[in-house]
PDB file of C-alpha atoms in Angstrom:
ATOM      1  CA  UNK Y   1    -160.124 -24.765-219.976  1.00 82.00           C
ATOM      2  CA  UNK Y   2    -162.024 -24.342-223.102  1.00 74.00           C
ATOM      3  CA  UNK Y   3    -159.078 -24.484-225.565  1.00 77.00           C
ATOM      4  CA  UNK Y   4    -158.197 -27.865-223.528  1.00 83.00           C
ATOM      5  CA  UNK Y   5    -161.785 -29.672-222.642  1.00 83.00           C
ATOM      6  CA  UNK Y   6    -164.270 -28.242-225.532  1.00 76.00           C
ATOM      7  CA  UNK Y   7    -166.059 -31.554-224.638  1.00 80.00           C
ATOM      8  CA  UNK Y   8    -166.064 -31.575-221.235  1.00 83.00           C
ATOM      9  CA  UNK Y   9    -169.683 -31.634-219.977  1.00 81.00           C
ATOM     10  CA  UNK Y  10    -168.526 -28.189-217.646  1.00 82.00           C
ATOM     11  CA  UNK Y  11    -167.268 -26.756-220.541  1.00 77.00           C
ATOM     12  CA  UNK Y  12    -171.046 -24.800-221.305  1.00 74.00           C
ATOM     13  CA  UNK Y  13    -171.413 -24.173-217.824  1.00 78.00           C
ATOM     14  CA  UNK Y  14    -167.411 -22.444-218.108  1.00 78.00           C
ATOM     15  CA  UNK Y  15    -168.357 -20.700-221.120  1.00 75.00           C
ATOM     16  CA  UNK Y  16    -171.330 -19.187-219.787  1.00 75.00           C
ATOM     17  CA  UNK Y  17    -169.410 -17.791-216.993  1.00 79.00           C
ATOM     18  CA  UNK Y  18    -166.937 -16.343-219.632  1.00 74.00           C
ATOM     19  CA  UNK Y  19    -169.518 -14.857-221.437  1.00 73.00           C
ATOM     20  CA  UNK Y  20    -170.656 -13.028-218.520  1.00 75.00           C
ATOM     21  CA  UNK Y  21    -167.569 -11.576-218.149  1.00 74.00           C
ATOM     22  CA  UNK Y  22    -167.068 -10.608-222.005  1.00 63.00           C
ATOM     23  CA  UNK Y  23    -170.494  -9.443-221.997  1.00 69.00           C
ATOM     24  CA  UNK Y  24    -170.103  -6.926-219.105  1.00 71.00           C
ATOM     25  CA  UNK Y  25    -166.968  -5.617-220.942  1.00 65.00           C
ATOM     26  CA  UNK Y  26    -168.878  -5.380-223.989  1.00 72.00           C
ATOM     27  CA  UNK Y  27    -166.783  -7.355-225.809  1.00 70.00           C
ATOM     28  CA  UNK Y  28    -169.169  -9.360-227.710  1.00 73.00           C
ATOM     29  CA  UNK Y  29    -166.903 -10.493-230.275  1.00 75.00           C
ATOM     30  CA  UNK Y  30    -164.501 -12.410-227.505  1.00 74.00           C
ATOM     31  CA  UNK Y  31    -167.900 -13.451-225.833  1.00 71.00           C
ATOM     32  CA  UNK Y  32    -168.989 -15.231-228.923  1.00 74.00           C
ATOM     33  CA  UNK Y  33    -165.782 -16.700-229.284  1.00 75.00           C
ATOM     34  CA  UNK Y  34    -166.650 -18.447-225.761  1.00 70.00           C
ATOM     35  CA  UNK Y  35    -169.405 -20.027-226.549  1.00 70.00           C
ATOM     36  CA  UNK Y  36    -168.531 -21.357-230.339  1.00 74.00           C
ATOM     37  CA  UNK Y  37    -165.941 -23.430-228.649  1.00 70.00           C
ATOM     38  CA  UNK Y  38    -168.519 -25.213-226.835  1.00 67.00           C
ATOM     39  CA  UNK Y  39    -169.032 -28.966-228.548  1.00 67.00           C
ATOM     40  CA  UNK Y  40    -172.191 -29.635-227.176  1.00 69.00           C
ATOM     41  CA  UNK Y  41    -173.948 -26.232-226.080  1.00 70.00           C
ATOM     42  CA  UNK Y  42    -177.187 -26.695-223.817  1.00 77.00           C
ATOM     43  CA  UNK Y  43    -180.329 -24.692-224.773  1.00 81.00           C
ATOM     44  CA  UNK Y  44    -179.110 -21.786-222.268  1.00 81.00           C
ATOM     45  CA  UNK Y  45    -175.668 -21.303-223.545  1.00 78.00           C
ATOM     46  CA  UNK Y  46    -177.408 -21.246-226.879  1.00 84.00           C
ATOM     47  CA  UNK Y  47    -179.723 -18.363-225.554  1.00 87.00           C
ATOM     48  CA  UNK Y  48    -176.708 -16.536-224.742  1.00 87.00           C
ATOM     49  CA  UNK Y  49    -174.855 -16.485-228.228  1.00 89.00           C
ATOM     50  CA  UNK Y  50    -178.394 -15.422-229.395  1.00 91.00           C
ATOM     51  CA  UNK Y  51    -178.121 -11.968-226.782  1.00 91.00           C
ATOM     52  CA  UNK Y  52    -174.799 -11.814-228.135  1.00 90.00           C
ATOM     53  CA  UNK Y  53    -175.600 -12.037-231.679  1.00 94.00           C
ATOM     54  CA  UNK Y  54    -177.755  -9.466-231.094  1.00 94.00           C
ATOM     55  CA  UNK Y  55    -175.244  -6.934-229.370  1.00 92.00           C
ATOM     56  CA  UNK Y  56    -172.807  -7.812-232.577  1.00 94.00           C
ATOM     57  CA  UNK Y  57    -175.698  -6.454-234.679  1.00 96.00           C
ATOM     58  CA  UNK Y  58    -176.773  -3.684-232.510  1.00 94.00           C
ATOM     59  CA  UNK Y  59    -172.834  -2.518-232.534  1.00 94.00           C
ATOM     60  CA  UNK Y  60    -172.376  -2.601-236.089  1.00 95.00           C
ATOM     61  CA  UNK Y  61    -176.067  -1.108-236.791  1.00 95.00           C
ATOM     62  CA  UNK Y  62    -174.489   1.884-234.929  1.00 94.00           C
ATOM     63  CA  UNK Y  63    -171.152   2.244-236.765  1.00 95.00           C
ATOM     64  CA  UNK Y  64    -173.257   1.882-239.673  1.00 95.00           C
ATOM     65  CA  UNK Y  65    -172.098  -1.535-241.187  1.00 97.00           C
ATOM     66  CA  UNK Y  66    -175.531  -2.292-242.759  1.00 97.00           C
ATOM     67  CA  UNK Y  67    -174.733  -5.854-244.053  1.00 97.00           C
ATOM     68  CA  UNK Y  68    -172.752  -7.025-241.326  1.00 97.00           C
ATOM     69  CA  UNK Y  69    -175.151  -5.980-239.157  1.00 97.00           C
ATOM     70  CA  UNK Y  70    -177.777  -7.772-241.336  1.00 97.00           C
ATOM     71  CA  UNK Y  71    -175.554 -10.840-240.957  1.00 97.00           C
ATOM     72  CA  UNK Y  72    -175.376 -11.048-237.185  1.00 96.00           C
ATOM     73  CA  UNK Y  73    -179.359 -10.305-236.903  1.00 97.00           C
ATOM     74  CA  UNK Y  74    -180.401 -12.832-239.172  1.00 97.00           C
ATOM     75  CA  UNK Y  75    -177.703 -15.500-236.889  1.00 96.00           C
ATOM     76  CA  UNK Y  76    -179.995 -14.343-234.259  1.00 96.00           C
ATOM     77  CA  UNK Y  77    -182.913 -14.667-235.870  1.00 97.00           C
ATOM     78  CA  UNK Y  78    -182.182 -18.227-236.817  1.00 96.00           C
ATOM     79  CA  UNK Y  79    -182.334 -19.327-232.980  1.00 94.00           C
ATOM     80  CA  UNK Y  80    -185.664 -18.692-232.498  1.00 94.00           C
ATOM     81  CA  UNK Y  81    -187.347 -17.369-229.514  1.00 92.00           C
ATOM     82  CA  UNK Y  82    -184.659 -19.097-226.915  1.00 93.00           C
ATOM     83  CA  UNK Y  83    -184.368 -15.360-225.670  1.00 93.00           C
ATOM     84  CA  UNK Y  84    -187.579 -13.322-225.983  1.00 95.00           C
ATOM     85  CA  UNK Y  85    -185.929  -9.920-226.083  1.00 95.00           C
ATOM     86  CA  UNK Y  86    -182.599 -10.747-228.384  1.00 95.00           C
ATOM     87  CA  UNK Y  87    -185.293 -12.902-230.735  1.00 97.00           C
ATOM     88  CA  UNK Y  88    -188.003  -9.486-231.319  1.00 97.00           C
ATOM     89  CA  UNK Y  89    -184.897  -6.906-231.258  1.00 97.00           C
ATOM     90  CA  UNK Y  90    -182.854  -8.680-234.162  1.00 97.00           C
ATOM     91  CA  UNK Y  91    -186.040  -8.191-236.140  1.00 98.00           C
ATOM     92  CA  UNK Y  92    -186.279  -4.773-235.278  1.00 97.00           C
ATOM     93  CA  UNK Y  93    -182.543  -4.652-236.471  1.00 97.00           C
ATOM     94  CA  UNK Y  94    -182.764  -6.405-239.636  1.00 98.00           C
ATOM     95  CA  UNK Y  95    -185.548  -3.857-240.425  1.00 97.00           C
ATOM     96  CA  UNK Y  96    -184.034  -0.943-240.117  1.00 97.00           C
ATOM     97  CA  UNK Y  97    -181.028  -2.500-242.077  1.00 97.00           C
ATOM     98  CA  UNK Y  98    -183.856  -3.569-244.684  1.00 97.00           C
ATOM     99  CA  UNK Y  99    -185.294  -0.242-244.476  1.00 97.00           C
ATOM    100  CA  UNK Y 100    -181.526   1.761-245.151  1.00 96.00           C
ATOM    101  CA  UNK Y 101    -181.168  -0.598-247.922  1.00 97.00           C
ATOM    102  CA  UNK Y 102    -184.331   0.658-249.597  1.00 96.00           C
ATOM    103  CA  UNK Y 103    -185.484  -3.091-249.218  1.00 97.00           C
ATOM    104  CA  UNK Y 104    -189.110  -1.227-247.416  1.00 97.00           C
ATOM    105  CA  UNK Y 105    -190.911  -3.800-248.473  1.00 97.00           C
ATOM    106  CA  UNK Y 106    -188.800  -6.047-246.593  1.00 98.00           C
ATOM    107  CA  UNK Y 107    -188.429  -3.858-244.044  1.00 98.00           C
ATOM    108  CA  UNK Y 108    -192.227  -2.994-242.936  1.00 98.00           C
ATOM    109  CA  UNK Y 109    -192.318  -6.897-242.646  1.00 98.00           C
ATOM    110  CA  UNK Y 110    -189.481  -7.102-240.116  1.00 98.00           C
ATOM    111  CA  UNK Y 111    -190.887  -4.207-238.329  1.00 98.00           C
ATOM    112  CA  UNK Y 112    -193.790  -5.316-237.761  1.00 97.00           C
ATOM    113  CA  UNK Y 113    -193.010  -8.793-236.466  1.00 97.00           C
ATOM    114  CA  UNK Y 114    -190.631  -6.868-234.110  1.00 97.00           C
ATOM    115  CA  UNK Y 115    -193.529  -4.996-232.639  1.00 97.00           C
ATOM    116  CA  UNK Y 116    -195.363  -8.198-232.147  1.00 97.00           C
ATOM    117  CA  UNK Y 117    -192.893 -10.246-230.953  1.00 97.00           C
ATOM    118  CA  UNK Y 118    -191.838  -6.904-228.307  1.00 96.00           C
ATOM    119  CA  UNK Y 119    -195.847  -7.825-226.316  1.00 96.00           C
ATOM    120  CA  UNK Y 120    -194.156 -11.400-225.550  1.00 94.00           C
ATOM    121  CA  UNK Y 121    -190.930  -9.678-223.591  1.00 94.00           C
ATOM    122  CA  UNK Y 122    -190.440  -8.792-220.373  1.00 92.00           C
ATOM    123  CA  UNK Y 123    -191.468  -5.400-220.640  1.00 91.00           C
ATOM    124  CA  UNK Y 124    -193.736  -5.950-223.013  1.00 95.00           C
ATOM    125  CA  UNK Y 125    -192.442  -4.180-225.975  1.00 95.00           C
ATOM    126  CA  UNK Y 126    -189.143  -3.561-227.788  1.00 95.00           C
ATOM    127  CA  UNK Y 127    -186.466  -1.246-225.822  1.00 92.00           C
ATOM    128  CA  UNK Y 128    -186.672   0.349-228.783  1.00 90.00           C
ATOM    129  CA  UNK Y 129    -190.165   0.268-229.804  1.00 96.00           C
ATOM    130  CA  UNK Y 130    -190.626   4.127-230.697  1.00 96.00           C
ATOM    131  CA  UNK Y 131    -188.002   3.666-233.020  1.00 95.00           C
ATOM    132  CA  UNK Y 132    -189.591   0.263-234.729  1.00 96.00           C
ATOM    133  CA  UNK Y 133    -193.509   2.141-234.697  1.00 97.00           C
ATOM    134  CA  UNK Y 134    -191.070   5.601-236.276  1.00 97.00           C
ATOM    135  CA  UNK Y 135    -189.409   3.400-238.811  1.00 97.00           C
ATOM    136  CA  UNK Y 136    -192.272   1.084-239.995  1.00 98.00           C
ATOM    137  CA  UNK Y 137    -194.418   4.540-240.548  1.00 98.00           C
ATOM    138  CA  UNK Y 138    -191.734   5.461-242.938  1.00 98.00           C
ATOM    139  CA  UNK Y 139    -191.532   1.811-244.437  1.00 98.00           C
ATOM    140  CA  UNK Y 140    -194.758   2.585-245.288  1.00 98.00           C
ATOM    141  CA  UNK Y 141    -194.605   5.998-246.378  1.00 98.00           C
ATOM    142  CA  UNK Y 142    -192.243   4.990-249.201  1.00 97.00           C
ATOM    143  CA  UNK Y 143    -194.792   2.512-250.084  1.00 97.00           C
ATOM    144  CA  UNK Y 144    -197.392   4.797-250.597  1.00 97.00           C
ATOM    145  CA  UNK Y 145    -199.711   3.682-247.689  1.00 98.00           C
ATOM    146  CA  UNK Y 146    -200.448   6.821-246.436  1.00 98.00           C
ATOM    147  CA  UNK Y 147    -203.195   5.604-244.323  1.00 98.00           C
ATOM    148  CA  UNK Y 148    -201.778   3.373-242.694  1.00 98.00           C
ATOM    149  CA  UNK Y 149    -198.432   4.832-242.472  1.00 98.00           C
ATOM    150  CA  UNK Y 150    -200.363   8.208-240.669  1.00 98.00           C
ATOM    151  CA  UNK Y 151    -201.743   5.574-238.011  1.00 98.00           C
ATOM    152  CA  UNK Y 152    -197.912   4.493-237.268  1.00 98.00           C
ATOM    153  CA  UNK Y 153    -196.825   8.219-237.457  1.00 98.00           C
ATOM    154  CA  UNK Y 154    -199.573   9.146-235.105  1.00 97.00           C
ATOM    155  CA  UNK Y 155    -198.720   6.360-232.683  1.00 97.00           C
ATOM    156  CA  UNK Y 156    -195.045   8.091-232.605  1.00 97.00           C
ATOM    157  CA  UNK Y 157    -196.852  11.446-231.216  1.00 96.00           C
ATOM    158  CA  UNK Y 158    -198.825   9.261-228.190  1.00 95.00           C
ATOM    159  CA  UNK Y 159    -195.496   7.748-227.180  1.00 95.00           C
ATOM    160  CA  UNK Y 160    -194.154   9.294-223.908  1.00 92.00           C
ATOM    161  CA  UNK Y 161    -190.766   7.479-224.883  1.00 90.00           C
ATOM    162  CA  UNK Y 162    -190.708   9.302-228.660  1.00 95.00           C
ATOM    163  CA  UNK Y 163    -188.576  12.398-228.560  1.00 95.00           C
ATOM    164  CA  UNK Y 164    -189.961  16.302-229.215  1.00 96.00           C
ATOM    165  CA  UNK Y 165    -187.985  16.221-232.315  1.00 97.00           C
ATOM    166  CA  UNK Y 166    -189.559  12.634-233.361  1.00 97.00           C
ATOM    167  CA  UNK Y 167    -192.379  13.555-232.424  1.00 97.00           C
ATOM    168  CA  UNK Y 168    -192.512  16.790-234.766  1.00 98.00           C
ATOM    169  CA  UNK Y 169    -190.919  14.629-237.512  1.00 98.00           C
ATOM    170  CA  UNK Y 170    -194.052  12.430-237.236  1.00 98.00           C
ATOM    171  CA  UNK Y 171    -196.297  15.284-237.500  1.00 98.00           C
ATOM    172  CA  UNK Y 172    -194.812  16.563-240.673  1.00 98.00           C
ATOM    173  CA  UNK Y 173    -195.063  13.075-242.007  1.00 98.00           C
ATOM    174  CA  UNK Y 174    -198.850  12.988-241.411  1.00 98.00           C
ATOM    175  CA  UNK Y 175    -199.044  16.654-242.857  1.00 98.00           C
ATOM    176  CA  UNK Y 176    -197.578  14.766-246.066  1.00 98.00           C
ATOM    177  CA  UNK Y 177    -199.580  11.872-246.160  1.00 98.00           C
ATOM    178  CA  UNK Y 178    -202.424  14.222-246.342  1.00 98.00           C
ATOM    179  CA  UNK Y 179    -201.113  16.450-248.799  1.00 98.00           C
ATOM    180  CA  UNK Y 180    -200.406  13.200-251.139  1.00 97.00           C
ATOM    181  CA  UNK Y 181    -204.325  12.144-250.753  1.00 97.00           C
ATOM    182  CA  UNK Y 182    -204.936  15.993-251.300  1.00 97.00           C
ATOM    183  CA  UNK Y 183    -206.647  16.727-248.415  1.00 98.00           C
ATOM    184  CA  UNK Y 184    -204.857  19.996-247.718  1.00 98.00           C
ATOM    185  CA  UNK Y 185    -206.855  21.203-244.676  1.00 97.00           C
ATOM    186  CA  UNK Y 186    -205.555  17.923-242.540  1.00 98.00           C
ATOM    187  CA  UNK Y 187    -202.369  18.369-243.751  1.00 98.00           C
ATOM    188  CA  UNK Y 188    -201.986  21.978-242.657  1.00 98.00           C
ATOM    189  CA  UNK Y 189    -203.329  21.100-239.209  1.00 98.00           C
ATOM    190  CA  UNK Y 190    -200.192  18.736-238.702  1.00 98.00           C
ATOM    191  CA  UNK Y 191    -197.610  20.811-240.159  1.00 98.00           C
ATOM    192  CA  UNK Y 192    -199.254  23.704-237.605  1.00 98.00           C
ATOM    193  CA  UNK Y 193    -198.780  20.778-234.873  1.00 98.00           C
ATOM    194  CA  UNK Y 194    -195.455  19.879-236.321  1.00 98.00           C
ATOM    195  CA  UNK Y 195    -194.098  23.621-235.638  1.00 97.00           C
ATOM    196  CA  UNK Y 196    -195.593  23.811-232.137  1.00 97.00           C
ATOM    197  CA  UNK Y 197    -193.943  20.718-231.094  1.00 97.00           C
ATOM    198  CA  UNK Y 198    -190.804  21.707-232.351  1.00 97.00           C
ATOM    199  CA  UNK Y 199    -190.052  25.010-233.753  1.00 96.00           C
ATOM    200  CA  UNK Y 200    -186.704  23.803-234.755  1.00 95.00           C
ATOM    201  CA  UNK Y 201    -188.340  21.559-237.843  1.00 95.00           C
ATOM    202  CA  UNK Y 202    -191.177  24.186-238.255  1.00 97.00           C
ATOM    203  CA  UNK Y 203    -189.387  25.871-241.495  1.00 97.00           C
ATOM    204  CA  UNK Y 204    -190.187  22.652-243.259  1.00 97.00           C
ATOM    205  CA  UNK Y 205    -193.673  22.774-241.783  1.00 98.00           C
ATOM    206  CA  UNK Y 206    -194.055  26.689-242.870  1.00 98.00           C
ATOM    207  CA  UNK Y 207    -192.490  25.891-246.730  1.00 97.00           C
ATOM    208  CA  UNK Y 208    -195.534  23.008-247.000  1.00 98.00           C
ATOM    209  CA  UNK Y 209    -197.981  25.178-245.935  1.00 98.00           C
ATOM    210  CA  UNK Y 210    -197.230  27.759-248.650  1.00 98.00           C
ATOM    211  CA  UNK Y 211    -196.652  25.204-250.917  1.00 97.00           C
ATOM    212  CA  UNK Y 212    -200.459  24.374-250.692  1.00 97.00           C
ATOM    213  CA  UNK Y 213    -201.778  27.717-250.674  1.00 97.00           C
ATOM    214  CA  UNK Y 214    -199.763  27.679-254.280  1.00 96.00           C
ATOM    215  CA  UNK Y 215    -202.113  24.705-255.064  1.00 96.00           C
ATOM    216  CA  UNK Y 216    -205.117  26.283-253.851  1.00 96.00           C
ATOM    217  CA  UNK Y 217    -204.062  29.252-256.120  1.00 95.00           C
ATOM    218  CA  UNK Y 218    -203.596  31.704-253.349  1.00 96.00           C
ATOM    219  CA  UNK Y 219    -199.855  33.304-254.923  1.00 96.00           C
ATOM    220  CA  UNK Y 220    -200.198  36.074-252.743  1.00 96.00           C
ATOM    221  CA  UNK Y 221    -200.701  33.512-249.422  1.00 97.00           C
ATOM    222  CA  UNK Y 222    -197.898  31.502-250.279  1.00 97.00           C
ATOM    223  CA  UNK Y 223    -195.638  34.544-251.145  1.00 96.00           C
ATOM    224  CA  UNK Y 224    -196.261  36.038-247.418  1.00 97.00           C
ATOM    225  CA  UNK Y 225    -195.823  32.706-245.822  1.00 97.00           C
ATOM    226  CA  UNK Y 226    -192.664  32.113-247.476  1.00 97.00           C
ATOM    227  CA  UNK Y 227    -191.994  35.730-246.483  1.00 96.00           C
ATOM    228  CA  UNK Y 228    -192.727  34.879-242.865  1.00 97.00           C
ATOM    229  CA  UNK Y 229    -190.522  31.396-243.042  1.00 97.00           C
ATOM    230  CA  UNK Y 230    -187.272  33.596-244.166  1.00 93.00           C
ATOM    231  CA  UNK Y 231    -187.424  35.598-241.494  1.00 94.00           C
ATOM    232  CA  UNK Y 232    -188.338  33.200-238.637  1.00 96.00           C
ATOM    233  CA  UNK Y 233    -185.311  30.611-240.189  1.00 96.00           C
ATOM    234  CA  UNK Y 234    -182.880  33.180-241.306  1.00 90.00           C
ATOM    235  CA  UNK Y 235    -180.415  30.420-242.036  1.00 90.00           C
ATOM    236  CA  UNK Y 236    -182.579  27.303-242.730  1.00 94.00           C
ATOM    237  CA  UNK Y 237    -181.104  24.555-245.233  1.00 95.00           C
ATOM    238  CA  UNK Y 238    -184.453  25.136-247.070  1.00 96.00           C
ATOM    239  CA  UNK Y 239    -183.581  28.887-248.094  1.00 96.00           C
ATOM    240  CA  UNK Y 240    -183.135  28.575-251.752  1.00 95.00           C
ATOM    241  CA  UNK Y 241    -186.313  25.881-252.208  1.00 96.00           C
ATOM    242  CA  UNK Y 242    -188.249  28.366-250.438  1.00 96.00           C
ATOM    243  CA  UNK Y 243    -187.565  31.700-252.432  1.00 96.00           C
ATOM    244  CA  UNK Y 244    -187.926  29.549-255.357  1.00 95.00           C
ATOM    245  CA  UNK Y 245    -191.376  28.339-254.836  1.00 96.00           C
ATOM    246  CA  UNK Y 246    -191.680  32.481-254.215  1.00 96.00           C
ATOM    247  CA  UNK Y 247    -190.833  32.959-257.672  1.00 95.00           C
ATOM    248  CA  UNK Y 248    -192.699  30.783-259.031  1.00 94.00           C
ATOM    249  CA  UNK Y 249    -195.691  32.002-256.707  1.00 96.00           C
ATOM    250  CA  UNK Y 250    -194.788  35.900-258.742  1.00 95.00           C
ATOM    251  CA  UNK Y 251    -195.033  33.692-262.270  1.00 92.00           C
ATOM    252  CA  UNK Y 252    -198.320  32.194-261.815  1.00 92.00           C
ATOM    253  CA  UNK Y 253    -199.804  35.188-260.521  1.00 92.00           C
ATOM    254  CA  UNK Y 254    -198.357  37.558-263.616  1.00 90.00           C
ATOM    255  CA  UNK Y 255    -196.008  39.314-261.438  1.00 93.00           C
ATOM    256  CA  UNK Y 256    -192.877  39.209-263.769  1.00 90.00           C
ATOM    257  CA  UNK Y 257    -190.930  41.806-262.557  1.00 91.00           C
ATOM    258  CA  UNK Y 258    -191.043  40.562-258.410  1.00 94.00           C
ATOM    259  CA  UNK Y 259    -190.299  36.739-260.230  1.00 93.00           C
ATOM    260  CA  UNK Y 260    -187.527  38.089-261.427  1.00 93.00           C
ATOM    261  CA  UNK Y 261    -186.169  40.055-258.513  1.00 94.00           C
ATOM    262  CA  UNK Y 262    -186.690  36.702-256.623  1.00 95.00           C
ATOM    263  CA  UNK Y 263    -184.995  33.887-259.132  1.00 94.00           C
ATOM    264  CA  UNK Y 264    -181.934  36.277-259.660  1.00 93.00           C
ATOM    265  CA  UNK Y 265    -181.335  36.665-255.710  1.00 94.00           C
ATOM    266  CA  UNK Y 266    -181.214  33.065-255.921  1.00 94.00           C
ATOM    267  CA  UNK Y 267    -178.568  33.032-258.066  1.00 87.00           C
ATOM    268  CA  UNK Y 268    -176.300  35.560-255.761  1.00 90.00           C
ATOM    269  CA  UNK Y 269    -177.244  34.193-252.565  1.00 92.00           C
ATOM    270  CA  UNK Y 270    -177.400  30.503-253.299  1.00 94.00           C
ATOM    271  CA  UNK Y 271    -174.203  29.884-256.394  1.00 92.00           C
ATOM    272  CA  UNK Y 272    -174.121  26.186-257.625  1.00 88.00           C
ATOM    273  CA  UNK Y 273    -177.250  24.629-256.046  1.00 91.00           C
ATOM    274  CA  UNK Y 274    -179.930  22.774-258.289  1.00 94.00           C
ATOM    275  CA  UNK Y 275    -181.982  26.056-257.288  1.00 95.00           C
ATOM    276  CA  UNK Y 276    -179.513  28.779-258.709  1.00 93.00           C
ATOM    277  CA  UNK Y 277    -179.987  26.740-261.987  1.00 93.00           C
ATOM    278  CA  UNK Y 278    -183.868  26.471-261.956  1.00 93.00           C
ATOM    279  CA  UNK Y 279    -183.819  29.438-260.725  1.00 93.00           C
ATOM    280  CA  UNK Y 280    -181.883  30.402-264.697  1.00 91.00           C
ATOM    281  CA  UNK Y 281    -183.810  28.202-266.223  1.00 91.00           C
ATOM    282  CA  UNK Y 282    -187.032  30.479-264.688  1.00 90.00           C
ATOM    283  CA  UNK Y 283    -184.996  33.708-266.125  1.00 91.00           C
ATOM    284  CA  UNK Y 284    -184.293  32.473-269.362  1.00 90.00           C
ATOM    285  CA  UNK Y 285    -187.968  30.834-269.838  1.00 87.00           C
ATOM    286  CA  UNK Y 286    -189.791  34.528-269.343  1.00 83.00           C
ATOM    287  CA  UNK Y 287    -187.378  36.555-271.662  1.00 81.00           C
ATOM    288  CA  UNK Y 288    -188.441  33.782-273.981  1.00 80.00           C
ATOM    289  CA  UNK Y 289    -191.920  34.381-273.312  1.00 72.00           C
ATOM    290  CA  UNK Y 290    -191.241  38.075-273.133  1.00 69.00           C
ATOM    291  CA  UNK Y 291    -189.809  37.981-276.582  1.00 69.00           C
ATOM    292  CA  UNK Y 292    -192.090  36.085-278.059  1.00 70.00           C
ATOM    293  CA  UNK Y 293    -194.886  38.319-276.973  1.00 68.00           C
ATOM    294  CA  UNK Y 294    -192.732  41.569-278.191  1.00 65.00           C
ATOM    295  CA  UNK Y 295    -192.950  39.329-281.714  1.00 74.00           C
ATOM    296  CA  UNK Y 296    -196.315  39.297-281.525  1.00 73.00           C
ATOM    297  CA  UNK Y 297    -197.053  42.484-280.757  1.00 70.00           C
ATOM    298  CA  UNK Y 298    -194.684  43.767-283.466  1.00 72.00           C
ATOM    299  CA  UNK Y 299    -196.229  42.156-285.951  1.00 74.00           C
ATOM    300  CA  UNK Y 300    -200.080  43.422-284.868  1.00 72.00           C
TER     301      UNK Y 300
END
């Protein structure tokens, strides 16, 4: 009927019935399709392609086609608000495609009218509004806001719909912001929070905390926390950092011979990573140091 009456004036009223279809098969490609061979679409067949703009971008989002799903959001976009819900969740998509594109600038923009426009639906807020409040605290993050990325990352933890794990990540975020405006005691209370929300990100939480007993000067603090991290995450992806910042923790506090103990473990347990070769770099340093001060003393 389409292919034969694209003018006919049942022809939107046809397509919209054929979008149903395509759009409870999820085939949003076919569904388009439908309605672009309208002539003449009314204001609710237009509403449609904008939901199934949307879906376009939402599918390629997920298979991780960045500009095409860039493309299809901004299509959406360009409708207006003829659907409430399609209009503020293409914004939340082209943000997060902003945002994965290091555009954060861009992106904290986009998130942010998403949020707003999410009060007008339905619901009244995004379907995925933890993720838009998650990302835009990161937007910011990268930004260097740290105060007001903390108030997004904090609005993550209230959310009943946030996950543990989110949740946690949001935590450790704060505990950052804080440690970036050096206010260490904050940021140890959230990366304490962090771990009791979810012990599976708390080796990240543990590592920060002895990272800032290093910058308090407490060596011998940040050597037994580190101490306490390896054997709590026996196999955590932050192994090497961790015994590194232990050797350097030895350095700093004149403790050559447990420095070097540490950086050459690295070197055996950890071959080829950027560690094993700062972790060299450490070795080679103090027997430079070592003989220089040999030199020295020779020559007294």
């Amino acid at each position: 009927f389409l292919n034969e009456f694209p003018s006919s004036p049942y022809a939107a009223s046809v397509s919209q019935c054929l979008t149903v279809v395509y759009m409870t098969k999820k085939d949003y490609s076919k569904a388009l399709d439908a309605i672009s061979r309208v002539q003449a679409p009314n204001a609710e067949a237009q509403a449609d392609k904008q939901k199934v703009l949307y879906n376009l971008a939402f599918e390629a989002l997920n298979a991780n086609r960045i500009q095409e799903a860039l493309a299809y959001a901004g299509q959406a976009i360009a409708l207006g608000s003829l659907d409430a819900e399609a209009y503020a969740e293409s914004y939340y998509i082209k943000g997060d495609c902003n945002y994965r594109l290091n555009n954060v600038v861009q992106a904290a923009n986009d998130l942010n009218t998403a949020i707003n426009l999410g009060t007008r639906t339905k619901n009244g807020q995004l379907k995925n509004h933890a993720y838009a409040v998650y990302s835009l605290g990161y937007a910011q993050f990268k930004q260097l806001k740290y105060n007001a990325a903390i108030a997004q990352f904090q609005k993550v933890v209230s959310l009943p719909d946030a996950s543990r794990a989110m949740k946690a990540d949001a935590d450790n975020r704060v505990g950052d912001c804080f440690l970036n405006m050096r206010n260490y005691d904050e940021a140890v209370a959230n990366y304490v929070k962090a771990k009791e929300t979810d012990r599976a990100l708390g080796d990240y939480s543990m590592l920060q905390q002895a990272y800032i007993e290093g910058l308090r000067g407490n060596y011998d603090k940040k050597v037994e926390i580190i101490n306490l991290m390896n054997a709590e995450y026996a196999g955590s992806s932050l192994a090497a950092k961790a015994l590194y910042e232990q050797g350097r923790a030895h350095v700093l506090s004149g403790q050559v011979d447990e420095a070097a103990a540490v950086f050459s473990s690295i070197a055996l347990k950890f071959p080829g990573s950027e560690y094993a070769k700062k972790a060299s770099d450490e070795l080679t340093n103090m027997a430079t140091n070592i003989a220089i001060q040999d030199s020295i003393a020779a020559a007294q």
